[in-house]
Coordinates of C-alpha atoms in Angstrom, one line a residue:
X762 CA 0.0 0.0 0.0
X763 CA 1.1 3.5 -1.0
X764 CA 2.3 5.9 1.7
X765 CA 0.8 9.0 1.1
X766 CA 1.6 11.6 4.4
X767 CA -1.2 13.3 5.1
X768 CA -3.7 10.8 4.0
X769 CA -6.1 8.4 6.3
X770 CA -6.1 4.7 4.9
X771 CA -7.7 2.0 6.6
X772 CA -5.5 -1.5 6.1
X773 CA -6.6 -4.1 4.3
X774 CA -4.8 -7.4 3.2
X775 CA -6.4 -9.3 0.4
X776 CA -7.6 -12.9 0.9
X777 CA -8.5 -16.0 -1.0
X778 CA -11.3 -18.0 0.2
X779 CA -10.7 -21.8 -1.5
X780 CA -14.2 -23.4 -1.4
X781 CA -14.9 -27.2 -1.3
X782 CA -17.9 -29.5 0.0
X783 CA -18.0 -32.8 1.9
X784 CA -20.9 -35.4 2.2
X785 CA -23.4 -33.7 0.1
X786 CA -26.9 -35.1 0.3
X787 CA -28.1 -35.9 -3.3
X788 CA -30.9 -34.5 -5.1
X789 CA -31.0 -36.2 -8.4
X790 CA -32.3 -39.7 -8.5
X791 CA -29.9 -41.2 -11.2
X792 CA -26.8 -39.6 -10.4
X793 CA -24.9 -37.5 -7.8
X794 CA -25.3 -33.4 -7.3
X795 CA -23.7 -31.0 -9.3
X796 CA -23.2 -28.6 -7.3
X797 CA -22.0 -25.0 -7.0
X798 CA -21.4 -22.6 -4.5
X799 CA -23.0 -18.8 -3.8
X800 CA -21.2 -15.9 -2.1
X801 CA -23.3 -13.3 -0.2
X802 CA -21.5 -10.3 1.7
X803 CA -23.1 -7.7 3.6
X804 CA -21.8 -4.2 3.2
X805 CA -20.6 -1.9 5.7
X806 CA -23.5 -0.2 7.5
X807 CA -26.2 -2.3 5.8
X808 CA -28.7 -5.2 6.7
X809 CA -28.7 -7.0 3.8
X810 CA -27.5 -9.9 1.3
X811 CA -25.9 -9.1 -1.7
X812 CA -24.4 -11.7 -3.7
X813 CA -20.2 -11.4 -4.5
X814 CA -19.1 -15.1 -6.4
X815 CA -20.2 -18.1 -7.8
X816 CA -18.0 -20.7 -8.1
X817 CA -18.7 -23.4 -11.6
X818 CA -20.4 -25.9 -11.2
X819 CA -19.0 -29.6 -10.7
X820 CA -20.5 -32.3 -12.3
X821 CA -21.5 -35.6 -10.4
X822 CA -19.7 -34.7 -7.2
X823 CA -20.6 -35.2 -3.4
X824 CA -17.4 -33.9 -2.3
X825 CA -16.1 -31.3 -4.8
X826 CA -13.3 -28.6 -4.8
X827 CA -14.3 -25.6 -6.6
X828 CA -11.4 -23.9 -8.6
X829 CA -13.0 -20.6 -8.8
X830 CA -11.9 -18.9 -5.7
X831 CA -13.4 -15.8 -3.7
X832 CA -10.8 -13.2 -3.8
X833 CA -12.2 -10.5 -1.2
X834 CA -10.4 -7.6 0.6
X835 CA -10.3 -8.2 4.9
X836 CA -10.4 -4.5 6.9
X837 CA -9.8 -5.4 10.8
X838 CA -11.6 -2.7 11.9
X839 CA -15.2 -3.8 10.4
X840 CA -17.2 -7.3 11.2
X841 CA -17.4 -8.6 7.2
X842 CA -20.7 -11.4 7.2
X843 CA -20.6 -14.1 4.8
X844 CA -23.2 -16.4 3.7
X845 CA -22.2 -19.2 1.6
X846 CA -25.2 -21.6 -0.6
X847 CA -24.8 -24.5 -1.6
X848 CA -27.4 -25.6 -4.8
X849 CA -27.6 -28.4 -6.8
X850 CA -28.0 -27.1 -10.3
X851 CA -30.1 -28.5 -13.0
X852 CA -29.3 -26.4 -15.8
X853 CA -27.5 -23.1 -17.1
X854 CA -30.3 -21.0 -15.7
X855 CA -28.8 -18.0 -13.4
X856 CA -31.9 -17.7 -11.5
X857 CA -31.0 -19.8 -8.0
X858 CA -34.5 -20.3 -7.6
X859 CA -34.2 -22.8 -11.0
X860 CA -31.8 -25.1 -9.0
X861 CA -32.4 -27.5 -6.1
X862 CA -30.4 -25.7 -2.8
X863 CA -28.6 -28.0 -0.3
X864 CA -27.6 -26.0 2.3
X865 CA -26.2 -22.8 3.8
X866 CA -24.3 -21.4 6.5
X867 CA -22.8 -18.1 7.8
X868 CA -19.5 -16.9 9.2
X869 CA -17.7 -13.9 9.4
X870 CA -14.3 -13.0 7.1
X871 CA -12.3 -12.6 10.4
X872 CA -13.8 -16.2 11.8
X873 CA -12.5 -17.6 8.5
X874 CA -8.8 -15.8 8.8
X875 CA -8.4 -16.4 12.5
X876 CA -8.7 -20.4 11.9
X877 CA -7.3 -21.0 8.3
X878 CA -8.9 -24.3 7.4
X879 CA -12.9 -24.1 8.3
X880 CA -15.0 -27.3 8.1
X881 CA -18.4 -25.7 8.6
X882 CA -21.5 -27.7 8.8
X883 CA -24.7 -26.9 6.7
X884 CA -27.7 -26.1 7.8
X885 CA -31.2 -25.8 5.7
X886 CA -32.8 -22.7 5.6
X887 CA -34.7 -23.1 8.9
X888 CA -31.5 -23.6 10.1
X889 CA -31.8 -27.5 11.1
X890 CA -28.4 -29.3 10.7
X891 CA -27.5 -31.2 7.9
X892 CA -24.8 -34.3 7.9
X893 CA -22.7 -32.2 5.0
X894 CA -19.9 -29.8 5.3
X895 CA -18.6 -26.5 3.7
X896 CA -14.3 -26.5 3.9
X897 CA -13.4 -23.1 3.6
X898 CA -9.2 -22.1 3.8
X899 CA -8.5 -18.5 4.2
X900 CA -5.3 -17.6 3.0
X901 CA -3.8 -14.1 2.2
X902 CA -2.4 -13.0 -1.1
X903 CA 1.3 -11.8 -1.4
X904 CA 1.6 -8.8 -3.6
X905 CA 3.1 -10.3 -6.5
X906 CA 1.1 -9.2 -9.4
X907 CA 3.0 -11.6 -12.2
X908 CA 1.3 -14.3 -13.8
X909 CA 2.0 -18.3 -15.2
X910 CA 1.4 -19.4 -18.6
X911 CA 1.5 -23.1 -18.6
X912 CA 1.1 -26.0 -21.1
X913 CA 1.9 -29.6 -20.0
X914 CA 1.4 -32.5 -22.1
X915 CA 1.0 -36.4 -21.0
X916 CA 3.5 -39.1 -22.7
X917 CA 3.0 -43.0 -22.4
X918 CA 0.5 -42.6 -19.4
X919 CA -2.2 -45.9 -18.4
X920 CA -4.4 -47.2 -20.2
X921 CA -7.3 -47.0 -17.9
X922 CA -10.4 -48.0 -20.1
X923 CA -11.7 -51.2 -21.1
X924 CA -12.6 -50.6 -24.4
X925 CA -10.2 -47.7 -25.3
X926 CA -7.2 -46.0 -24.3
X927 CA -7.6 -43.2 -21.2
X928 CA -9.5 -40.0 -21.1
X929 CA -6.6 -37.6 -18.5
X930 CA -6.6 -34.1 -16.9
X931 CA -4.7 -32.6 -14.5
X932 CA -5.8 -31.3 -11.4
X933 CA -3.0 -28.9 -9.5
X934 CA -3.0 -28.3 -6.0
X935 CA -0.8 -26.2 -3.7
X936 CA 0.1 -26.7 0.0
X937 CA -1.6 -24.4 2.4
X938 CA 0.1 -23.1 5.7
X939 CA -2.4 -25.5 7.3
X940 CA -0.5 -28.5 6.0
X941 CA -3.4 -29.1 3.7
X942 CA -3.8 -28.9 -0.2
X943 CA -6.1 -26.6 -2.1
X944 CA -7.1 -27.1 -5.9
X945 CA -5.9 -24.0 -8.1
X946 CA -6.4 -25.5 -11.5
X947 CA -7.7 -28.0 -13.0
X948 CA -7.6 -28.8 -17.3
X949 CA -10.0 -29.8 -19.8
X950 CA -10.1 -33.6 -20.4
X951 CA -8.7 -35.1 -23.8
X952 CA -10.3 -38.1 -24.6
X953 CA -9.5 -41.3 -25.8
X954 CA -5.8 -40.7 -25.4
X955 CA -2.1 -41.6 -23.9
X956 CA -0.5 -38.7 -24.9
X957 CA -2.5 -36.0 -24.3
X958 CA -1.6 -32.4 -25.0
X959 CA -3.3 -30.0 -22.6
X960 CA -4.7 -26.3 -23.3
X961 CA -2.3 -23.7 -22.4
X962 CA -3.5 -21.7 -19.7
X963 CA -3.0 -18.4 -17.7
X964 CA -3.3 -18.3 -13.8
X965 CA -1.6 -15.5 -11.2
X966 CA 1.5 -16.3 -9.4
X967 CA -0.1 -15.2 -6.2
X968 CA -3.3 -17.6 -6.6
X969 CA -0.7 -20.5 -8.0
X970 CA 1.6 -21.2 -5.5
X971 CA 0.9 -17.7 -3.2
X972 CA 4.0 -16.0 -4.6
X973 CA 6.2 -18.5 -3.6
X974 CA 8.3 -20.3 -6.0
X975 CA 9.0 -23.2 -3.5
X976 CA 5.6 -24.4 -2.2
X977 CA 5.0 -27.5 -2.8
X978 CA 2.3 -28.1 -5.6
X979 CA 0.7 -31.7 -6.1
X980 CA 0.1 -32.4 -9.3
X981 CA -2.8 -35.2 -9.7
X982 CA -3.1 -37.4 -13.4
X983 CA -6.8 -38.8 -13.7
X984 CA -9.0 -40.9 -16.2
X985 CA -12.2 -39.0 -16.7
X986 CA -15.3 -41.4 -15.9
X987 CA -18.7 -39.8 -16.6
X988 CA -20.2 -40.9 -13.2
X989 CA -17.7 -38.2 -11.4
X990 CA -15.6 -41.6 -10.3
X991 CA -12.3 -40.5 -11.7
X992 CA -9.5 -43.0 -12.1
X993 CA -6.4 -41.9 -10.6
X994 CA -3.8 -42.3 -13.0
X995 CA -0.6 -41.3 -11.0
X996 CA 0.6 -37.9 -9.4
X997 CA 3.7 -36.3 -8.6
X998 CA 5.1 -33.1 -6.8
X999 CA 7.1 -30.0 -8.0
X1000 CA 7.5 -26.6 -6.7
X1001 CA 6.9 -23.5 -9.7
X1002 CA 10.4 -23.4 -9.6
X1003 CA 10.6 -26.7 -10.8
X1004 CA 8.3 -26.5 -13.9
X1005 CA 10.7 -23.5 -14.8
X1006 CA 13.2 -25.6 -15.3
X1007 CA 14.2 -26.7 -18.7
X1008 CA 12.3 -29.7 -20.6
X1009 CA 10.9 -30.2 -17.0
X1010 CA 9.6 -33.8 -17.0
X1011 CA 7.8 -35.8 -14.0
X1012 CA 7.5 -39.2 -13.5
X1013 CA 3.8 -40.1 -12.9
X1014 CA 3.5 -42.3 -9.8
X1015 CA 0.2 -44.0 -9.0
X1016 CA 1.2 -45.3 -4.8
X1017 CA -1.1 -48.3 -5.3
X1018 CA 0.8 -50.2 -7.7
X1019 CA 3.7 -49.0 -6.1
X1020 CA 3.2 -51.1 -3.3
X1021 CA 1.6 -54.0 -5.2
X1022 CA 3.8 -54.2 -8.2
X1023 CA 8.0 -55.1 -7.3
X1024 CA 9.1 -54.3 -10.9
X1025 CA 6.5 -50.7 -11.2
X1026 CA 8.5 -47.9 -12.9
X1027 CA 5.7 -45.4 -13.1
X1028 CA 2.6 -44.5 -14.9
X1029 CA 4.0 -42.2 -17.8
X1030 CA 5.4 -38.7 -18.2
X1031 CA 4.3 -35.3 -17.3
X1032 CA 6.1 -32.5 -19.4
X1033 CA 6.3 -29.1 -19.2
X1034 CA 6.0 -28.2 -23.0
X1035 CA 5.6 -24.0 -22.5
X1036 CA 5.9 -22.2 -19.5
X1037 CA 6.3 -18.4 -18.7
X1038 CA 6.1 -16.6 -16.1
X1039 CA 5.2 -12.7 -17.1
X1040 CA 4.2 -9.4 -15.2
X1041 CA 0.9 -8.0 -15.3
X1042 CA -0.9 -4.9 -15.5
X1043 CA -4.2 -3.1 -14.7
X1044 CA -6.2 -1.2 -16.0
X1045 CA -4.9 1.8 -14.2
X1046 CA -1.4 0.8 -15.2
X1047 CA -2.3 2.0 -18.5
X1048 CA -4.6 5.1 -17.7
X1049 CA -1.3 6.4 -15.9
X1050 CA 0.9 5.5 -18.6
X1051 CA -0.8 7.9 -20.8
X1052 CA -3.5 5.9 -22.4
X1053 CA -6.8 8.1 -22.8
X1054 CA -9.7 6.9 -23.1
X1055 CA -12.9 8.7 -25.9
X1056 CA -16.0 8.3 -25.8
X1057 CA -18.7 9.0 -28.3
X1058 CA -22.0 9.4 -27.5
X1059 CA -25.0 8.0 -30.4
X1060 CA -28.5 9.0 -29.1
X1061 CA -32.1 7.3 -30.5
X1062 CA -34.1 9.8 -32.8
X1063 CA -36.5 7.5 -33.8
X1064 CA -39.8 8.5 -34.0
X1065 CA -40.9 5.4 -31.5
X1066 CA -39.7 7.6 -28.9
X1067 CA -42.8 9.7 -29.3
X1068 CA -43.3 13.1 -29.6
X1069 CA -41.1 15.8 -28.0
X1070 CA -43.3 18.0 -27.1
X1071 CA -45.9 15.2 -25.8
X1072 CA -44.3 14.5 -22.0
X1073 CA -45.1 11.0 -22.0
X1074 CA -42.1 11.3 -24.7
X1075 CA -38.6 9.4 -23.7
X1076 CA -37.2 12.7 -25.4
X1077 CA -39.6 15.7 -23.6
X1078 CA -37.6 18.2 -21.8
X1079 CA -38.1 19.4 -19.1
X1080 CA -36.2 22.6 -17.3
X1081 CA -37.4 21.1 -13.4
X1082 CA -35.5 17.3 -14.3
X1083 CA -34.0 15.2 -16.7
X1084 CA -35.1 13.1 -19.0
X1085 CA -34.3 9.6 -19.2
X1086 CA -31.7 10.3 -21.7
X1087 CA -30.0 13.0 -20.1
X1088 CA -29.9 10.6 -16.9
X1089 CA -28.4 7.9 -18.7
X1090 CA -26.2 10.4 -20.2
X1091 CA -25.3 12.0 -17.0
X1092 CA -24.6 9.0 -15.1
X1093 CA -21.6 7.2 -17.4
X1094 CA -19.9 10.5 -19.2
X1095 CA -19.3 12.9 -15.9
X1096 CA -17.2 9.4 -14.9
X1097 CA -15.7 8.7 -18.2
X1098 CA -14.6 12.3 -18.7
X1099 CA -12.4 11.4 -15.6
X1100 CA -9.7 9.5 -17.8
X1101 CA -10.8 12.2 -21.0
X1102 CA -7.8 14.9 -20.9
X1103 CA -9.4 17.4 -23.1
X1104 CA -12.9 16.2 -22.0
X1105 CA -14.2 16.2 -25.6
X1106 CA -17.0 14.4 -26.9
X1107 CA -18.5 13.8 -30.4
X1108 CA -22.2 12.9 -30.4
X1109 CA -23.7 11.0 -32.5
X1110 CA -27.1 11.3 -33.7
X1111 CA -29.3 8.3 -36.0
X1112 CA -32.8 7.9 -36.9
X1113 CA -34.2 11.6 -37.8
X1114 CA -34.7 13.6 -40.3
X1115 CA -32.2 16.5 -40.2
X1116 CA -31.7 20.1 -41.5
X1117 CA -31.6 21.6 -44.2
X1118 CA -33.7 19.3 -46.2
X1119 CA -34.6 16.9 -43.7
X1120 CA -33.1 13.7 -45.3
X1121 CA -33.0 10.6 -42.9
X1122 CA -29.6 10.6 -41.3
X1123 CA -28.4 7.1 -39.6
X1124 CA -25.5 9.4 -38.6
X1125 CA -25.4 13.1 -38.1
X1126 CA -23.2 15.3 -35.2
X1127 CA -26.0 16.4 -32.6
X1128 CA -24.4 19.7 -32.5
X1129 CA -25.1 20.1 -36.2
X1130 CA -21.2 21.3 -36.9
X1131 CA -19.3 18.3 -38.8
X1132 CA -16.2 20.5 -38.8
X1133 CA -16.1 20.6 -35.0
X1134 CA -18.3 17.9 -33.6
X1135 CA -17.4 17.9 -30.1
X1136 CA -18.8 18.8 -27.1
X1137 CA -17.0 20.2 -23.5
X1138 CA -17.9 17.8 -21.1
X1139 CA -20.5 16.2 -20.0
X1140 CA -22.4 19.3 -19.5
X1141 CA -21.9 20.3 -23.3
X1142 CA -23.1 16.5 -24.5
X1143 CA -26.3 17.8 -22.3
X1144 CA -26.9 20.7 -24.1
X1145 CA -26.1 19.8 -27.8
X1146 CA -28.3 17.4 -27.1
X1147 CA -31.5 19.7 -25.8
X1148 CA -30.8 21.8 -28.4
X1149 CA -30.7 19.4 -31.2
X1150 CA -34.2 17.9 -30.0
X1151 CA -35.8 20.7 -32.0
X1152 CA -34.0 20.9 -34.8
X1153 CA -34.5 17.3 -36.2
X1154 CA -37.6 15.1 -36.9
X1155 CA -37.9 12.1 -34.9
X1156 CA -38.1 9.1 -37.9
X1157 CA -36.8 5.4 -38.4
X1158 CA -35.5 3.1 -38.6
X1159 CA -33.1 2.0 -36.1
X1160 CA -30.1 1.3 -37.2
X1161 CA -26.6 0.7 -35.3
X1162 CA -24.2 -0.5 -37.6
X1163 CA -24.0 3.3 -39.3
X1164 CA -22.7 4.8 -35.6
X1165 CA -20.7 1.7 -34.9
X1166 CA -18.5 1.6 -38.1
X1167 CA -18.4 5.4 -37.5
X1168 CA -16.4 4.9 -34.6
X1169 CA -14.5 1.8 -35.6
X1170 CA -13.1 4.0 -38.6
X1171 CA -11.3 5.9 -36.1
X1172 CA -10.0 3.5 -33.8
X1173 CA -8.5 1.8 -36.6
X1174 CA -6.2 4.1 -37.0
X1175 CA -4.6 3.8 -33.0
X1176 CA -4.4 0.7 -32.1
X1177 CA -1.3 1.0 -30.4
X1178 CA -2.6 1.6 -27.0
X1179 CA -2.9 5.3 -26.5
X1180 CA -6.1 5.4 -26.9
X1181 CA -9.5 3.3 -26.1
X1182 CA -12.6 3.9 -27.6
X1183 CA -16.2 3.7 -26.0
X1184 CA -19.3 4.2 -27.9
X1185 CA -22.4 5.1 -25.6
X1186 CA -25.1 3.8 -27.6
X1187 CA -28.7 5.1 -26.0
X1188 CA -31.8 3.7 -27.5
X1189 CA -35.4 3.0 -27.5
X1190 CA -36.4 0.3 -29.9
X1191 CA -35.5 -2.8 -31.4
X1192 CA -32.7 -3.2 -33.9
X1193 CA -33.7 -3.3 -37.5
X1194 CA -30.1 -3.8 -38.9
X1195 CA -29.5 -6.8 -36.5
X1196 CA -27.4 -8.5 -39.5
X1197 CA -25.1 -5.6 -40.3
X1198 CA -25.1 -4.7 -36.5
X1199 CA -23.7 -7.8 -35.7
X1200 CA -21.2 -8.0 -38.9
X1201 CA -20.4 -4.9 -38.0
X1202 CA -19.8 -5.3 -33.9
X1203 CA -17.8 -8.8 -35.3
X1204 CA -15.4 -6.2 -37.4
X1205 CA -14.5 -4.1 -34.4
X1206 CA -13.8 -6.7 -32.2
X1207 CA -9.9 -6.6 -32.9
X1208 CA -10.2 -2.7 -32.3
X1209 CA -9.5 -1.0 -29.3
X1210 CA -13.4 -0.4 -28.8
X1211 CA -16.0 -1.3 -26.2
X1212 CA -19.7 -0.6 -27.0
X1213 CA -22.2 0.0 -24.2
X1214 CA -25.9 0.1 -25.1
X1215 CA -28.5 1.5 -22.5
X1216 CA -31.7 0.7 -23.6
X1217 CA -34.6 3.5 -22.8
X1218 CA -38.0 3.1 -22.2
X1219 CA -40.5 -0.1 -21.9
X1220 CA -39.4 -2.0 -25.3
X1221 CA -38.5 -5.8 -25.6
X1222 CA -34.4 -6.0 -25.6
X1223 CA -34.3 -9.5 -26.2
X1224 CA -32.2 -8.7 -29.5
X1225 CA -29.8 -6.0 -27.3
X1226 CA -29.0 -9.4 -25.1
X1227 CA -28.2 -11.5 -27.9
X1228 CA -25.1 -9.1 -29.1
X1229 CA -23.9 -9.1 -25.2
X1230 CA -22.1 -11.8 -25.9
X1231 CA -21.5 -13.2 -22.1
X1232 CA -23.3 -16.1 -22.9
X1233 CA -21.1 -17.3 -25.9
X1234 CA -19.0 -15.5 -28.5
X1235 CA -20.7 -13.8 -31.2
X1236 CA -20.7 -15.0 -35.2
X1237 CA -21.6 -15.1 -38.3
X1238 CA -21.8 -16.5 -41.5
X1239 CA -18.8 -18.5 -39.2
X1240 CA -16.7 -16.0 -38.5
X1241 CA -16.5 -15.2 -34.6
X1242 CA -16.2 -12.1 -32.8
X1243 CA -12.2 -11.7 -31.1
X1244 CA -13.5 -10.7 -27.9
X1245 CA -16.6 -9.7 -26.3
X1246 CA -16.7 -6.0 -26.5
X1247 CA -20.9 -5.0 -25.9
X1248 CA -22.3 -4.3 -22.7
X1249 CA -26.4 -4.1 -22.7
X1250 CA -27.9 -2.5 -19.8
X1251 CA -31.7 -1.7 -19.1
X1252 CA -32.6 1.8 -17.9
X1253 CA -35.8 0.8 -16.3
X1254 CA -33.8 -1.9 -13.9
X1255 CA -32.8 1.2 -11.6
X1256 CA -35.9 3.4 -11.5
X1257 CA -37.4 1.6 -8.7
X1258 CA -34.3 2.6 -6.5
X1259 CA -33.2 5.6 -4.8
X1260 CA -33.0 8.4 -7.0
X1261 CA -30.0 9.6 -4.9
X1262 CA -28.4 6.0 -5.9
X1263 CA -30.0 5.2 -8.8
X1264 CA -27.4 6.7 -11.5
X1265 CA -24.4 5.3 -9.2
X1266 CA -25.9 1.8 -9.7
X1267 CA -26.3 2.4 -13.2
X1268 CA -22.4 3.7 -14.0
X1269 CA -21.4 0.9 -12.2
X1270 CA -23.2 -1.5 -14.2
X1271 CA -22.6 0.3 -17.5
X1272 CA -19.3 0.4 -17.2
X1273 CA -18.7 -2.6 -15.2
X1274 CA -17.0 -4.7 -18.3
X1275 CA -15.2 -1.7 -19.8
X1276 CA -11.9 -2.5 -17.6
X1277 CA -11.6 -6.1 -18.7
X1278 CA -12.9 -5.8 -22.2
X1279 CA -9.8 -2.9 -22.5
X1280 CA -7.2 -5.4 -20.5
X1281 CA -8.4 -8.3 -23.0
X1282 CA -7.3 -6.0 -26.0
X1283 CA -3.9 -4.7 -24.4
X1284 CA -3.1 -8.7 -23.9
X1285 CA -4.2 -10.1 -26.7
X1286 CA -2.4 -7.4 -29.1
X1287 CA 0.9 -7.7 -26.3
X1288 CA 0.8 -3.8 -25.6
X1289 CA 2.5 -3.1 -22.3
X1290 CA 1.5 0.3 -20.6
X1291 CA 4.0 3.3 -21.5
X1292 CA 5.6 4.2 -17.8
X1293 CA 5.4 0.5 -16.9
X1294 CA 7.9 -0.1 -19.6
X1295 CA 10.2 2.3 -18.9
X1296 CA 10.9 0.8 -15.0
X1297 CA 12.7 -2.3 -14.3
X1298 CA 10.3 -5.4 -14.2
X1299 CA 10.3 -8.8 -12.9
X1300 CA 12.8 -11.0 -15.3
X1301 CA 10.7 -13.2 -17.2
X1302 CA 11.6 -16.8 -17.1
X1303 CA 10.5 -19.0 -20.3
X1304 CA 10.9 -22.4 -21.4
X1305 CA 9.3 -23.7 -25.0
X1306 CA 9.7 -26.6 -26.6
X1307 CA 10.3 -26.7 -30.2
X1308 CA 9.0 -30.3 -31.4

């Protein structure tokens, strides 16, 4: 932590909760649970639940180990409530109310640090006890902020199948300062296979092995059976160290036939095929580094808005308060013109009929000036906008792809990492260019561009969910989008709250993705922030094997 002289800062220490279950009490008739685990905190000065992780979900598993872990900053001074649910789920539905629960229980953060390893038993909801168990290991995070990129491979390992050869993964564990081991990774399963080849994979030094390139770390060889009985295959331990070593190879040991078997060499190979062990950034890494981030605003004229001089319009203004637009408006540009030097926006208009011979315009400046389109802030957004209300025609049809490729024009030309680009999209209706929307979202994937869509009003946005692509990549005519880069939020979701909270809950939802959307394009493209360049970093330590 930063020492800043004549600051206040409470301290904090950042922890990682590693989750598992014991004994759980089936609720599917043919096979075991699949179950998955919920994360409720309550904040500081409130009396309520309000849920902070969810682990995946493990199929056919009474006792399972959850790789995802809970990653949650501990203050001393303040009493930090958990509640943890257990459900058995029966499909992808998000709503927990579409999956069978098992249990619960409730502890607090300091409980958990005070005694490390935590075997806590479930209860139901009417708090009766039940004969199953949550195993919870608190440990805290060193501040090493560099991460592992590994790729093992299996050579010559058993054949554990009747009727074909194995089906392996790995599952990696590291020792905990209880003595115990915690799972930190586990790989996809190859099937039908005795040399495997596993997917390379990215995981933080600090979550691997806590930062320290000794610890012990168990690595575990299994046959994948479809019941959730895995077959060990064999296992073996090494320290991170050790798989940075060069054409690191591990013997595979499976104790059983060990002890049965006088003339047992082992149960195949383990190699190391690519490891590397790189530093990392955030987000703010690169915001101080120089990189600045636009945004253009592109605002609905469509005439399904109704009638701005009609106040039931979604476009009547009114001098006493803002409009749903100018809310929505408010609420993400005064924070994105934060990390805006100049503080200059273009805004976009699409949808209207525009001066002087009221053509339709899928994309006009709202300020009615192409040679100088921007606006000053997020006040001057604000009025361009009022302004420009009655000089168009509200019309149709909604189209996106006209603002989108407007913006992706420009971006192409800076894709170095100076600059980010955020298009604001603020609409009423449904898409009628859904095709060329999509083709044209697909195209600016590669660019340095996130696209936020707030939808206005009381329209269906079943088509604005299907291009927030958090649910699976996006595509066409089988070409995929290179990263999800659209964020859909409703308007109406927040007016039911405090208006003194409702545009902070909406900013933070709007622009909840941005930071990992922009972080996704810096790795994939290999750009390093500016002033992080320039100072000494951790050596990085790499080992490929050419075949």
């Amino acid at each position: 932590m930063a020492f800043t002289p004549g600051s206040a800062v409470s301290p904090s220490a950042d922890i990682e909760l590693s989750l598992a279950c014991r004994g759980l009490s089936g609720t599917d008739v043919l096979s075991k649970s699949d179950p998955m685990c919920v994360t409720y905190v309550q904040p500081f000065g409130q009396n309520k639940w309000i849920e902070f992780h969810r682990t995946e979900t493990v199929k056919n598993n009474q006792d399972p180990d959850f790789v995802s872990k809970v990653l949650i900053s501990y203050r001393f001074e303040e009493k930090q409530p958990l509640l943890f649910e257990i459900y058995d789920t029966d499909s992808k539905d998000k709503d927990l109310t579409a999956h069978d629960f098992l249990g619960t229980v409730t502890i607090t953060l300091g409980q958990l640090v005070a005694n490390k390893r935590n075997k806590l038993q479930l209860t139901d909801r009417d708090g009766n006890l039940k004969s199953s168990y949550l195993v919870i290991t608190a440990e805290e995070l060193g501040m090493d902020r560099d991460e592992v990129i590994l790729e093992m491979s299996g050579f010559k390992l058993d054949k554990k199948d009747f009727f074909g050869k194995s089906d392996p993964f790995l599952e990696i564990y590291k020792l905990t300062d209880t003595g115990n081991y915690t799972l930190v990774y586990k790989t996809d399963v190859i099937k039908d296979t005795l040399n495997p080849r596993w997917k390379k994979f990215n995981i933080p030094v600090r979550s691997f092995c806590n930062g320290d390139y000794e610890r012990d770390l168990k690595i575990t060889c299994f046959d994948w059976n479809s019941s959730g009985d895995h077959s060990l295959i064999g296992e073996f331990h090494t320290t991170l160290k050790g798989l940075s070593n060069p054409n690191a190879t591990f013997k595979c040991i499976n104790g059983k036939k060990k002890e049965k078997k006088k003339d047992y060499k082992d149960s195949g190979e383990i190699r190391v095929e690519y490891i590397k062990i790189q530093s990392t950034y955030t987000f703010l890494d690169y915001v101080q580094g120089g990189t600045e981030i636009f945004c253009t605003v592109a605002i609905d004229f469509t005439a399904s808005n109704g009638n701005p001089s009609n106040p039931s319009s979604l476009h009547f203004i009114n001098n006493a308060s803002m409009n749903s637009y100018e809310q929505a408006i408010w609420s993400v540009v005064s924070i994105i013109e934060d990390y805006d030097s100049d503080k200059q926006f273009p805004v976009l208009g699409f949808g209207a009929k525009i001066p002087p011979n009221g053509q339709v315009s899928h994309e006009f400046f709202v300020n009615m000036n192409p040679q100088n389109p921007h606006c000053f802030g997020v006040r001057g957004v604000l009025d361009a906008y009022r302004h420009c209300i009655n000089q168009v025609q509200l019309y149709g049809p909604t189209n996106f792809a006209p603002v989108i490729n407007h913006v992706a024009k420009i971006a192409q030309n800076d894709r170095g990492g100076s600059g980010y680009f955020i298009l604001l999209i603020l609409t009423d209706g449904v898409i009628t260019d859904m095709p060329e929307t999509i083709q044209a979202i697909i195209a600016a994937s590669s660019l340095p561009i996130s696209i936020i869509i707030v939808g206005i009003g009381n329209a269906e946005f079943d088509a604005m969910e299907e291009l927030d692509a958090d649910k699976g990549g996006l595509k066409m005519n089988g070409v995929k989008a290179a990263r999800d880069i659209v964020q859909f939020v409703a308007f109406n979701n927040y007016h039911n709250l405090d208006p003194s909270v409702a545009n902070l809950h909406l900013a933070k939802d709007v622009l909840a993705e941005v930071p990992k959307q922009f972080m996704d394009y810096m790795k994939i493209n290999g750009i390093v922030p500016k002033r992080r360049a320039s100072q000494t970093t951790t050596p990085e330590i790499e080992n490929l094997k050419i075949q």
